[in-house]
Amino acid sequence: MCNINIMKKILVENLKQKKTETTPIWLMRQAGRYMQAYHKVKEKFPSFLDMCKNEQAMTEITLQPIKEYDFDAAIIFSDILLLLDALQIKVEFIKNIGPVVQAPKKENDIKSIKKELDYRKLNPCYKAIKNLKKEIKDKALLGFSAAPWTLATYYIEGKITKDLSKIKRFGYENKKLMEFIIKRFAKNIEEHLVNQIKAGVDAVQIFDTHAYQMDYLMHSKYSLEAIRNIAIKIKKKHPEIPIILYTKSNILNNYKEIESYIDCISLNSNVDLNLAKALVSKKFCIQGNLDPISLVVGGNQLKNEVNRILSVMKNNSYIFNLGHGVLPQTPNKNVHDLVNYVRDFKS
Ligand code: CP3
């Protein structure tokens, strides 16, 4: 009989700074619109958010890409914006437009943001994690949340502008209110991540997707400092749980600062992996970097990129992933090819 406790999860091994024989692979947004099976479940629900509050659907969708592609990690199917919904801030996902959030109109809207999360909306997520723990024993299960800044961009902007001009202007004109929002969201995010850890995830990823085009001071305060506070609190309670940080900011500039509380940085495709490797200590885990468009294109473009990335990272702890989420137009065959290229790679 196989003892589940000694089953090695290669993704967790790399997060704990151990290089494994094959490179673990999972993809951001691995469950989603490029999969037929996802659409079949989604059409049963009146809205995307309703689906994100249904324990059975969340469990099923999380497993879809594992069954189809045999990735080394499952990420709980949910969305970063569910947290706003759990704070009674209205969120809608509108077809061909994307998420639209009820932005605050006056100071009092901000001051009256609920302190407590509505657990009726979040409990299905924790229950789905418990179900998934029983289903997948040899692969890592990941929890996630947005970083405070990225959540705040949706809240303040309502509908995200290309240059984030709305939240940046708000931040310069209303420093106290901006701090208030970041601190409040940080508390809720920490709570949500700890709940996912208690439910059984092996690691968590913090998405700071919108931490780009920020002024240096704004980035230090609202992005880095807020993430540091969350990570340190989580580490105090659960030192064994690795934390991955995904950001589109120039994160390598801050590597020395973050390495004491972040276990892995997930890099966008615009980062030079050679440079990243030279900067981080040898055992520090790096994730990502493949351009999602290379996955859409497939063929030699994909194969050459996989070989390039794996050659650069061959002596480092590394988790294969994209620089951003899987795109809806990604052909199913290319994803199968990708997993094979990664598993067959010989340095
Ligand atoms: O990675 C996974 O498979 C887990 C599920 C997951 C979703 N969203 C499902 C989803 C995760 C980890 C996210 C994170 C998320 N959500 C981020 C951070 C990562 C990133 O991509 O930058 C952000 C910024 C969001 C906000 C969000 N949710 C947007 C902008 C959109 C619409 C457009 C888009 O990019 O898909 C969503 C909706 C959403 N979240 C879908 C899925 C599968 C598509 C819903 C649909 O139309 O079917």
mmCIF file of C-alpha atoms in Angstrom, residues 104-268:
data_model
loop_
_atom_site.group_PDB
_atom_site.id
_atom_site.type_symbol
_atom_site.label_atom_id
_atom_site.label_comp_id
_atom_site.label_asym_id
_atom_site.label_seq_id
_atom_site.Cartn_x
_atom_site.Cartn_y
_atom_site.Cartn_z
ATOM 1 C CA PRO A 104 -17.262 54.135 -4.685
ATOM 2 C CA LYS A 105 -18.855 57.522 -5.431
ATOM 3 C CA LYS A 106 -18.202 59.236 -2.111
ATOM 4 C CA GLU A 107 -15.954 58.935 0.918
ATOM 5 C CA ASN A 108 -18.689 57.318 2.937
ATOM 6 C CA ASP A 109 -18.979 54.447 0.440
ATOM 7 C CA ILE A 110 -15.382 53.616 1.276
ATOM 8 C CA LYS A 111 -15.676 54.174 5.010
ATOM 9 C CA SER A 112 -18.669 51.854 5.124
ATOM 10 C CA ILE A 113 -16.994 48.902 3.379
ATOM 11 C CA LYS A 114 -17.941 45.847 5.402
ATOM 12 C CA LYS A 115 -15.269 44.649 7.827
ATOM 13 C CA GLU A 116 -16.398 41.052 7.867
ATOM 14 C CA LEU A 117 -16.395 38.684 4.925
ATOM 15 C CA ASP A 118 -19.718 37.028 4.131
ATOM 16 C CA TYR A 119 -18.830 33.382 4.602
ATOM 17 C CA ARG A 120 -21.936 32.130 2.826
ATOM 18 C CA LYS A 121 -20.122 33.244 -0.324
ATOM 19 C CA LEU A 122 -16.706 31.820 0.578
ATOM 20 C CA ASN A 123 -17.514 28.554 2.355
ATOM 21 C CA PRO A 124 -18.100 26.676 -0.939
ATOM 22 C CA CYS A 125 -14.466 27.475 -1.834
ATOM 23 C CA TYR A 126 -13.170 25.985 1.422
ATOM 24 C CA LYS A 127 -15.462 22.957 1.087
ATOM 25 C CA ALA A 128 -14.265 22.399 -2.495
ATOM 26 C CA ILE A 129 -10.646 22.464 -1.239
ATOM 27 C CA LYS A 130 -11.527 19.773 1.307
ATOM 28 C CA ASN A 131 -13.133 17.640 -1.448
ATOM 29 C CA LEU A 132 -10.117 18.111 -3.716
ATOM 30 C CA LYS A 133 -7.691 17.097 -0.968
ATOM 31 C CA LYS A 134 -9.315 13.680 -0.991
ATOM 32 C CA GLU A 135 -9.241 13.403 -4.798
ATOM 33 C CA ILE A 136 -5.671 14.438 -5.573
ATOM 34 C CA LYS A 137 -2.995 13.039 -3.350
ATOM 35 C CA ASP A 138 0.089 13.048 -5.558
ATOM 36 C CA LYS A 139 -0.250 16.602 -6.875
ATOM 37 C CA ALA A 140 -0.104 19.968 -5.205
ATOM 38 C CA LEU A 141 -3.291 21.897 -4.491
ATOM 39 C CA LEU A 142 -2.932 25.679 -4.671
ATOM 40 C CA GLY A 143 -5.010 28.382 -3.075
ATOM 41 C CA PHE A 144 -4.905 32.009 -4.163
ATOM 42 C CA SER A 145 -5.986 35.587 -3.705
ATOM 43 C CA ALA A 146 -5.330 38.949 -5.292
ATOM 44 C CA ALA A 147 -2.855 41.297 -3.632
ATOM 45 C CA PRO A 148 -4.494 44.366 -2.011
ATOM 46 C CA TRP A 149 -3.386 46.694 -4.822
ATOM 47 C CA THR A 150 -4.852 44.548 -7.607
ATOM 48 C CA LEU A 151 -8.131 44.158 -5.703
ATOM 49 C CA ALA A 152 -8.175 47.927 -5.124
ATOM 50 C CA THR A 153 -7.693 48.608 -8.849
ATOM 51 C CA TYR A 154 -10.952 46.796 -9.600
ATOM 52 C CA TYR A 155 -12.738 48.533 -6.731
ATOM 53 C CA ILE A 156 -11.628 52.089 -7.486
ATOM 54 C CA GLU A 157 -11.618 51.868 -11.272
ATOM 55 C CA GLY A 158 -14.872 49.911 -11.595
ATOM 56 C CA LYS A 159 -13.874 49.021 -15.122
ATOM 57 C CA ILE A 160 -10.081 48.787 -15.463
ATOM 58 C CA THR A 161 -8.461 51.559 -17.532
ATOM 59 C CA LYS A 162 -5.403 50.681 -19.662
ATOM 60 C CA ASP A 163 -3.038 52.974 -17.749
ATOM 61 C CA LEU A 164 -4.691 52.584 -14.308
ATOM 62 C CA SER A 165 -5.051 56.368 -14.366
ATOM 63 C CA LYS A 166 -8.164 56.362 -12.206
ATOM 64 C CA ILE A 167 -6.715 54.578 -9.181
ATOM 65 C CA LYS A 168 -3.374 56.366 -9.487
ATOM 66 C CA ARG A 169 -5.082 59.731 -9.482
ATOM 67 C CA PHE A 170 -7.257 58.619 -6.568
ATOM 68 C CA GLY A 171 -4.143 57.484 -4.671
ATOM 69 C CA TYR A 172 -2.371 60.832 -5.105
ATOM 70 C CA GLU A 173 -5.446 62.878 -4.191
ATOM 71 C CA ASN A 174 -6.697 60.738 -1.305
ATOM 72 C CA LYS A 175 -3.698 59.214 0.465
ATOM 73 C CA LYS A 176 -5.548 58.454 3.714
ATOM 74 C CA LEU A 177 -8.460 56.778 1.968
ATOM 75 C CA MET A 178 -6.126 54.783 -0.258
ATOM 76 C CA GLU A 179 -4.252 53.521 2.820
ATOM 77 C CA PHE A 180 -7.562 52.683 4.448
ATOM 78 C CA ILE A 181 -8.641 50.552 1.457
ATOM 79 C CA ILE A 182 -5.309 48.731 1.178
ATOM 80 C CA LYS A 183 -5.249 47.929 4.909
ATOM 81 C CA ARG A 184 -8.829 46.715 4.926
ATOM 82 C CA PHE A 185 -8.355 44.516 1.856
ATOM 83 C CA ALA A 186 -5.075 43.180 3.254
ATOM 84 C CA LYS A 187 -6.864 41.944 6.357
ATOM 85 C CA ASN A 188 -9.566 40.200 4.333
ATOM 86 C CA ILE A 189 -7.005 38.691 1.963
ATOM 87 C CA GLU A 190 -4.926 37.300 4.821
ATOM 88 C CA GLU A 191 -8.054 35.795 6.359
ATOM 89 C CA HIS A 192 -9.129 34.228 3.046
ATOM 90 C CA LEU A 193 -5.658 32.744 2.421
ATOM 91 C CA VAL A 194 -5.422 31.351 5.958
ATOM 92 C CA ASN A 195 -8.856 29.766 5.541
ATOM 93 C CA GLN A 196 -7.712 28.094 2.322
ATOM 94 C CA ILE A 197 -4.596 26.830 4.119
ATOM 95 C CA LYS A 198 -6.711 25.462 6.974
ATOM 96 C CA ALA A 199 -8.927 23.727 4.410
ATOM 97 C CA GLY A 200 -5.856 21.963 3.050
ATOM 98 C CA VAL A 201 -3.993 23.743 0.205
ATOM 99 C CA ASP A 202 -0.261 22.953 -0.123
ATOM 100 C CA ALA A 203 0.785 26.470 -1.170
ATOM 101 C CA VAL A 204 -0.792 29.828 -2.000
ATOM 102 C CA GLN A 205 -0.272 32.250 -4.855
ATOM 103 C CA ILE A 206 -0.813 35.988 -4.500
ATOM 104 C CA PHE A 207 -1.737 37.686 -7.781
ATOM 105 C CA ASP A 208 -0.576 41.294 -8.096
ATOM 106 C CA THR A 209 -1.379 41.413 -11.793
ATOM 107 C CA HIS A 210 -1.962 45.160 -11.844
ATOM 108 C CA ALA A 211 1.207 46.210 -10.020
ATOM 109 C CA TYR A 212 2.652 47.833 -13.110
ATOM 110 C CA GLN A 213 2.960 51.392 -14.398
ATOM 111 C CA MET A 214 3.083 52.489 -10.779
ATOM 112 C CA ASP A 215 5.134 55.276 -9.365
ATOM 113 C CA TYR A 216 8.032 53.898 -7.276
ATOM 114 C CA LEU A 217 6.696 55.109 -3.919
ATOM 115 C CA MET A 218 3.181 53.956 -4.639
ATOM 116 C CA HIS A 219 4.513 50.532 -5.577
ATOM 117 C CA SER A 220 6.605 50.286 -2.396
ATOM 118 C CA LYS A 221 3.710 51.187 -0.167
ATOM 119 C CA TYR A 222 0.561 49.792 -1.719
ATOM 120 C CA SER A 223 1.993 46.755 -3.422
ATOM 121 C CA LEU A 224 5.196 45.531 -1.715
ATOM 122 C CA GLU A 225 4.558 46.657 1.846
ATOM 123 C CA ALA A 226 1.005 45.341 1.806
ATOM 124 C CA ILE A 227 2.138 41.955 0.449
ATOM 125 C CA ARG A 228 4.971 41.777 2.988
ATOM 126 C CA ASN A 229 2.541 42.324 5.870
ATOM 127 C CA ILE A 230 0.234 39.594 4.599
ATOM 128 C CA ALA A 231 3.065 37.131 3.919
ATOM 129 C CA ILE A 232 4.675 37.658 7.329
ATOM 130 C CA LYS A 233 1.357 37.087 9.098
ATOM 131 C CA ILE A 234 0.715 33.907 7.110
ATOM 132 C CA LYS A 235 4.265 32.657 7.762
ATOM 133 C CA LYS A 236 3.778 33.182 11.491
ATOM 134 C CA LYS A 237 0.687 30.991 11.500
ATOM 135 C CA HIS A 238 1.744 28.489 8.815
ATOM 136 C CA PRO A 239 5.520 28.575 8.306
ATOM 137 C CA GLU A 240 5.420 25.349 6.278
ATOM 138 C CA ILE A 241 3.188 26.763 3.530
ATOM 139 C CA PRO A 242 5.089 28.242 0.555
ATOM 140 C CA ILE A 243 3.934 31.560 -0.879
ATOM 141 C CA ILE A 244 4.231 32.335 -4.600
ATOM 142 C CA LEU A 245 4.040 35.927 -5.791
ATOM 143 C CA TYR A 246 2.892 36.708 -9.323
ATOM 144 C CA THR A 247 3.357 40.284 -10.416
ATOM 145 C CA LYS A 248 3.895 42.218 -13.593
ATOM 146 C CA SER A 249 6.017 44.775 -11.789
ATOM 147 C CA ASN A 250 9.802 44.956 -12.031
ATOM 148 C CA ILE A 251 9.982 42.520 -9.131
ATOM 149 C CA LEU A 252 13.635 41.584 -9.605
ATOM 150 C CA ASN A 253 14.536 45.068 -8.324
ATOM 151 C CA ASN A 254 13.034 44.016 -5.007
ATOM 152 C CA TYR A 255 14.276 40.447 -4.893
ATOM 153 C CA LYS A 256 16.620 40.918 -1.908
ATOM 154 C CA GLU A 257 13.771 42.325 0.120
ATOM 155 C CA ILE A 258 11.143 39.722 -0.682
ATOM 156 C CA GLU A 259 13.175 36.527 -0.467
ATOM 157 C CA SER A 260 12.734 36.278 3.308
ATOM 158 C CA TYR A 261 8.961 35.957 3.133
ATOM 159 C CA ILE A 262 8.187 34.889 -0.462
ATOM 160 C CA ASP A 263 9.198 31.381 -1.592
ATOM 161 C CA CYS A 264 8.801 31.786 -5.322
ATOM 162 C CA ILE A 265 8.364 34.586 -7.820
ATOM 163 C CA SER A 266 6.223 34.003 -10.878
ATOM 164 C CA LEU A 267 7.605 35.962 -13.791
ATOM 165 C CA ASN A 268 5.907 37.621 -16.695
#
